[in-house]
Amino acid sequence: MANTSNLLRLSVVVIGLNEEARLRSALQAVFDTCPAHCELEVFYVDSGSKDLSVAIAEAMPGVQVLRLQTQRPSAAKARNMGLAQARGDYVQLIDGDSVLQVGWLETAVQALEANSGIACAFGQCVEAFPEQSIYMRVCGLDWHIPAGDHRLCGGNAMWRREVIAAHGFFDEALQLGEEPDLCYRVRQQGHRIVCVDQPMVLHDLAMVTFKQYWKRGEATGKAYARVASRYWRLPEKMWLREVVRNFMEPLVWAVMLVLGSAIVGGVGGGLLALSAWLLLRAVKIARAVRKRSGGWLGACLYGLHCQFIRLPVVVGQVKGLLQR
């Protein structure tokens, strides 16, 4: 992208796989929300879609379509393909299931312009359809991040291109956990990862079954395990504490079950004691999120989710460690 004016150069890389139902909205939002003082280039990187995703992207003026040619596609590979072509000063990365919100690009650019120490700026990810399932409702609450400096970000974020290039982009050896891995490497050189308290994207999780919920938990566990096993010898020990805490949770459940059985009497008494303990913890969590959860019911459901999700996460951690 040749900069023929004084406009700030901004690149946007959208990645997707079989996103025909949502891709048009994701791409259109980029053009609709681009600041007037930015010279924009937009890439769509397709990871082997079998639907009409590529055709939709090719039909949109101003979108450069790239196709990932690999038997093992991943978000890291797709983002890197777009990043290799990008020529903007800043690059906004977007997943194909997400729609940029008005004002975000302007806000992110301002944050990066104001402080050269910030390598990455990200905002709030808001679940688009929390009413469609209990899983989308509780997982949507996971995405609220307090403003300020953080150790990592997700896939939707704006990066300073020269920084991300200097650190070798995303590690394509990682099928999962590529974002925290890059953030770790970037932070070791003194750069900052900053959350801005403003809506960044509407995200459509499209999770309506327990199987999808469990598989997402497993994927999270695999990411925890792979990143922690990579950095546990280094001073920060990225994600090691989280991995240990996740492994401890089922053990605590077992201890509570045994103690309850011994004190109350029988397995039924143990289950009753364990249930009461989990409910008390759920209420404690609910108090902290009630205002943004739509009431006590949603807050308590979230409290239960925060505990139950540890089970598929632990399964994922075990698989991640065994598959190293």
Coordinates of C-alpha atoms in Angstrom, one line a residue:
M1 CA 0.0 0.0 0.0
A2 CA 1.8 3.2 -1.2
N3 CA 1.1 6.1 1.1
T4 CA 0.5 8.9 -1.3
S5 CA -0.9 11.3 1.3
N6 CA -0.6 12.2 4.9
L7 CA -3.2 9.7 5.9
L8 CA -2.3 7.1 8.5
R9 CA -2.0 3.7 6.9
L10 CA -4.3 1.1 8.5
S11 CA -4.5 -2.6 7.5
V12 CA -7.3 -4.9 8.5
V13 CA -6.9 -8.7 8.3
V14 CA -10.1 -10.8 8.6
I15 CA -9.7 -14.6 8.8
G16 CA -12.4 -17.2 8.4
L17 CA -13.4 -20.7 7.7
N18 CA -16.9 -21.5 6.5
E19 CA -18.2 -18.1 7.7
E20 CA -20.7 -17.3 4.8
A21 CA -23.5 -16.5 7.3
R22 CA -21.4 -13.8 9.1
L23 CA -18.6 -12.8 6.8
R24 CA -20.4 -10.1 4.8
S25 CA -21.2 -8.3 8.0
A26 CA -17.7 -8.6 9.3
L27 CA -16.2 -7.2 6.2
Q28 CA -18.7 -4.4 5.7
A29 CA -18.2 -3.2 9.2
V30 CA -14.5 -2.6 8.5
F31 CA -15.4 -0.1 5.7
D32 CA -18.3 1.4 7.7
T33 CA -16.2 2.2 10.8
C34 CA -12.8 3.2 9.2
P35 CA -11.7 6.6 10.4
A36 CA -11.6 9.3 7.8
H37 CA -7.9 10.1 8.4
C38 CA -6.8 6.5 7.6
E39 CA -5.7 5.0 4.3
L40 CA -7.3 1.6 4.5
E41 CA -6.4 -1.8 3.0
V42 CA -8.5 -4.9 3.8
F43 CA -7.5 -8.6 3.5
Y44 CA -9.6 -11.7 3.9
V45 CA -7.7 -14.9 4.5
D46 CA -9.7 -18.0 3.9
S47 CA -8.6 -21.3 5.6
G48 CA -10.2 -23.7 3.1
S49 CA -13.9 -22.9 3.3
K50 CA -16.4 -25.3 1.6
D51 CA -19.2 -22.7 1.6
L52 CA -19.5 -19.3 -0.2
S53 CA -17.1 -17.4 2.0
V54 CA -14.6 -16.8 -0.7
A55 CA -17.2 -15.7 -3.2
I56 CA -18.7 -13.3 -0.7
A57 CA -15.3 -11.7 0.0
E58 CA -14.3 -11.5 -3.7
A59 CA -17.6 -9.7 -4.5
M60 CA -16.9 -6.9 -2.0
P61 CA -14.9 -4.0 -3.5
G62 CA -11.7 -3.2 -1.7
V63 CA -11.2 -6.6 -0.2
Q64 CA -8.1 -8.6 -1.2
V65 CA -8.7 -12.3 -0.9
L66 CA -5.9 -14.7 0.1
R67 CA -6.3 -18.4 0.3
L68 CA -4.4 -20.5 2.9
Q69 CA -3.0 -23.6 1.1
T70 CA -2.4 -26.2 3.8
Q71 CA -3.8 -29.5 5.1
R72 CA -3.6 -28.2 8.7
P73 CA -5.1 -24.7 8.7
S74 CA -4.9 -22.6 11.9
A75 CA -5.6 -19.0 13.0
A76 CA -1.9 -18.4 13.4
K77 CA -1.2 -19.4 9.7
A78 CA -4.1 -17.4 8.4
R79 CA -3.2 -14.2 10.4
N80 CA 0.5 -14.5 9.3
M81 CA -0.5 -14.7 5.7
G82 CA -2.4 -11.5 6.0
L83 CA 0.3 -9.8 8.1
A84 CA 2.9 -10.7 5.5
Q85 CA 0.9 -8.7 2.9
A86 CA -0.1 -5.8 5.2
R87 CA 1.7 -2.5 4.8
G88 CA -0.2 -0.4 7.3
D89 CA 1.4 1.3 10.3
Y90 CA -1.2 -0.6 12.4
V91 CA -3.0 -3.8 11.7
Q92 CA -6.4 -4.7 13.1
L93 CA -6.9 -8.5 13.3
I94 CA -10.5 -9.7 13.2
D95 CA -12.0 -13.2 13.3
G96 CA -14.7 -13.9 10.7
D97 CA -17.4 -14.3 13.4
S98 CA -16.9 -10.8 14.8
V99 CA -18.2 -7.4 13.7
L100 CA -16.3 -4.2 14.5
Q101 CA -18.1 -1.6 16.5
V102 CA -18.4 2.0 15.6
G103 CA -15.6 4.1 17.0
W104 CA -13.3 1.2 17.8
L105 CA -10.7 1.7 15.0
E106 CA -10.5 5.4 15.9
T107 CA -10.0 4.6 19.6
A108 CA -7.4 1.9 19.0
V109 CA -5.4 4.1 16.6
Q110 CA -5.4 7.0 19.1
A111 CA -4.2 4.6 21.9
L112 CA -1.3 3.4 19.7
E113 CA -0.5 6.9 18.5
A114 CA -0.4 8.4 22.0
N115 CA 2.1 5.9 23.4
S116 CA 4.8 4.2 21.4
G117 CA 5.3 1.6 24.2
I118 CA 1.9 0.1 23.4
A119 CA 2.3 -2.8 20.9
C120 CA -1.3 -4.0 21.0
A121 CA -4.7 -2.4 21.9
F122 CA -7.9 -4.4 22.3
G123 CA -11.3 -3.6 23.6
Q124 CA -14.5 -5.3 24.9
C125 CA -15.8 -8.4 23.0
V126 CA -19.6 -8.5 23.4
E127 CA -21.6 -11.6 22.7
A128 CA -24.1 -10.8 19.9
F129 CA -26.8 -13.3 20.8
P130 CA -26.6 -14.2 24.5
E131 CA -30.3 -15.1 24.5
Q132 CA -29.9 -17.9 22.0
S133 CA -28.4 -20.4 24.5
I134 CA -27.3 -20.7 28.1
Y135 CA -23.8 -21.4 26.8
M136 CA -23.6 -18.2 24.9
R137 CA -24.9 -16.3 27.8
V138 CA -22.3 -17.5 30.4
C139 CA -19.4 -17.5 28.0
G140 CA -20.2 -14.0 26.9
L141 CA -19.5 -12.9 30.5
D142 CA -16.0 -14.4 30.3
W143 CA -15.0 -11.8 27.8
H144 CA -15.3 -8.7 30.0
I145 CA -11.8 -7.5 30.6
P146 CA -10.9 -4.5 32.9
A147 CA -9.2 -1.6 31.2
G148 CA -5.4 -1.4 31.6
D149 CA -2.3 -3.5 31.0
H150 CA -2.7 -7.2 30.5
R151 CA -0.5 -10.2 29.9
L152 CA -2.3 -11.2 26.7
C153 CA -5.1 -10.5 24.3
G154 CA -7.4 -12.6 22.0
G155 CA -7.5 -12.8 18.3
N156 CA -9.4 -9.6 17.8
A157 CA -6.9 -6.8 18.4
M158 CA -5.0 -3.9 16.8
W159 CA -1.2 -4.4 16.6
R160 CA 1.7 -2.1 15.8
R161 CA 2.9 -3.8 12.6
E162 CA 6.6 -3.1 13.1
V163 CA 6.5 -4.8 16.5
I164 CA 4.6 -7.9 15.5
A165 CA 6.9 -8.3 12.5
A166 CA 10.1 -7.9 14.6
H167 CA 8.9 -10.7 16.9
G168 CA 8.3 -13.2 14.0
F169 CA 4.5 -12.9 13.9
F170 CA 2.4 -15.8 15.4
D171 CA 4.1 -19.1 16.0
E172 CA 2.6 -21.5 13.4
A173 CA 3.7 -24.5 15.4
L174 CA 0.8 -23.7 17.8
Q175 CA -2.6 -24.7 16.8
L176 CA -4.0 -23.1 20.0
G177 CA -2.6 -20.4 22.3
E178 CA -0.8 -18.5 19.6
E179 CA -2.1 -15.1 20.9
P180 CA -0.7 -15.4 24.5
D181 CA 2.5 -16.8 23.1
L182 CA 3.1 -13.8 20.9
C183 CA 2.0 -11.4 23.7
Y184 CA 4.6 -13.1 26.0
R185 CA 7.4 -12.6 23.5
V186 CA 6.4 -9.0 22.8
R187 CA 6.2 -8.1 26.5
Q188 CA 9.6 -9.5 27.2
Q189 CA 11.0 -6.7 25.1
G190 CA 9.2 -4.1 27.2
H191 CA 6.1 -3.5 25.0
R192 CA 2.6 -3.3 26.5
I193 CA -0.6 -5.1 25.8
V194 CA -3.5 -2.7 26.7
C195 CA -7.2 -3.1 27.0
V196 CA -9.3 0.0 26.3
D197 CA -12.8 0.0 27.9
Q198 CA -14.8 0.4 24.8
P199 CA -16.8 -2.1 22.7
M200 CA -14.5 -3.5 20.0
V201 CA -16.5 -6.3 18.4
L202 CA -19.8 -8.1 18.5
H203 CA -19.0 -11.8 18.6
D204 CA -21.3 -14.6 17.5
L205 CA -20.2 -17.6 19.5
A206 CA -22.8 -19.8 17.8
M207 CA -22.7 -22.3 20.7
V208 CA -26.0 -24.0 21.2
T209 CA -25.1 -27.6 22.4
F210 CA -23.3 -29.0 25.4
K211 CA -20.9 -30.8 23.0
Q212 CA -19.8 -27.5 21.6
Y213 CA -19.4 -26.1 25.1
W214 CA -17.3 -29.1 26.2
K215 CA -15.1 -29.0 23.1
R216 CA -14.4 -25.3 23.6
G217 CA -13.4 -26.0 27.2
E218 CA -11.1 -28.7 26.0
A219 CA -9.5 -26.4 23.4
T220 CA -8.9 -23.8 26.2
G221 CA -7.2 -26.5 28.3
K222 CA -4.9 -27.5 25.4
A223 CA -3.9 -23.9 24.9
Y224 CA -3.1 -23.6 28.6
A225 CA -1.0 -26.7 28.6
R226 CA 1.0 -25.9 25.5
V227 CA 1.8 -22.4 26.5
A228 CA 2.6 -23.3 30.1
S229 CA 4.9 -26.2 29.0
R230 CA 6.8 -23.8 26.8
Y231 CA 7.5 -21.2 29.4
W232 CA 7.4 -22.9 32.8
R233 CA 11.2 -22.7 33.2
L234 CA 11.3 -18.9 32.6
P235 CA 10.7 -16.3 35.3
E236 CA 7.1 -15.4 34.5
K237 CA 6.0 -19.1 34.0
M238 CA 3.2 -18.1 31.7
W239 CA 0.0 -19.9 32.5
L240 CA 1.6 -22.4 34.9
R241 CA -0.4 -21.2 37.8
E242 CA -3.6 -21.5 35.8
V243 CA -2.7 -25.0 34.7
V244 CA -2.0 -26.1 38.3
R245 CA -5.2 -24.4 39.6
N246 CA -7.3 -26.2 37.0
F247 CA -5.8 -29.6 37.9
M248 CA -6.5 -28.9 41.6
E249 CA -10.2 -28.1 41.1
P250 CA -11.4 -31.8 40.5
L251 CA -9.2 -32.9 43.4
V252 CA -10.9 -30.3 45.7
W253 CA -14.3 -31.6 44.5
A254 CA -13.2 -35.2 45.4
V255 CA -12.1 -34.1 48.8
M256 CA -15.3 -32.3 49.5
L257 CA -17.3 -35.4 48.4
V258 CA -15.3 -37.7 50.7
L259 CA -15.6 -35.3 53.6
G260 CA -19.3 -34.8 53.0
S261 CA -19.8 -38.5 52.9
A262 CA -18.0 -39.0 56.1
I263 CA -19.6 -36.1 58.0
V264 CA -23.2 -36.2 56.6
G265 CA -23.3 -39.9 55.9
G266 CA -23.2 -41.9 52.7
V267 CA -22.6 -40.9 49.1
G268 CA -25.9 -39.0 49.0
G269 CA -24.7 -36.9 51.9
G270 CA -21.4 -36.3 50.1
L271 CA -23.2 -35.2 47.0
L272 CA -25.4 -32.9 49.0
A273 CA -22.4 -31.3 50.7
L274 CA -20.5 -30.9 47.4
S275 CA -23.6 -29.3 45.8
A276 CA -24.0 -26.9 48.7
W277 CA -20.4 -25.9 48.5
L278 CA -20.5 -25.3 44.8
L279 CA -23.6 -23.2 45.1
L280 CA -22.0 -21.1 47.8
R281 CA -19.1 -20.5 45.5
A282 CA -21.4 -19.7 42.6
V283 CA -23.2 -17.1 44.7
K284 CA -19.9 -15.5 45.6
I285 CA -18.9 -15.2 42.0
A286 CA -22.4 -14.0 41.1
R287 CA -22.1 -11.0 43.4
A288 CA -19.2 -9.8 41.4
V289 CA -20.9 -10.0 38.0
R290 CA -24.5 -9.3 38.8
K291 CA -24.6 -5.8 37.4
R292 CA -23.4 -6.9 34.0
S293 CA -25.1 -10.3 33.8
G294 CA -28.7 -9.1 33.7
G295 CA -29.7 -10.2 37.2
W296 CA -29.1 -12.9 39.8
L297 CA -30.1 -15.8 37.6
G298 CA -27.6 -15.0 34.9
A299 CA -25.0 -14.2 37.6
C300 CA -25.5 -17.5 39.4
L301 CA -25.4 -19.5 36.1
Y302 CA -22.1 -17.8 35.4
G303 CA -20.9 -18.8 38.9
L304 CA -21.7 -22.4 38.2
H305 CA -20.1 -22.2 34.7
C306 CA -16.8 -20.9 36.2
Q307 CA -16.5 -24.0 38.3
F308 CA -17.9 -26.7 35.9
I309 CA -15.8 -25.5 32.9
R310 CA -12.7 -26.7 34.8
L311 CA -13.6 -30.3 33.9
P312 CA -13.3 -30.0 30.1
V313 CA -10.4 -27.7 30.6
V314 CA -8.5 -30.3 32.7
V315 CA -9.3 -32.9 30.0
G316 CA -7.9 -30.5 27.4
Q317 CA -4.8 -29.9 29.5
V318 CA -4.1 -33.6 29.8
K319 CA -4.5 -34.0 26.0
G320 CA -2.3 -31.0 25.4
L321 CA 0.5 -32.3 27.5
L322 CA 0.3 -35.8 26.0
Q323 CA 0.3 -34.5 22.4
R324 CA 3.4 -32.3 22.9

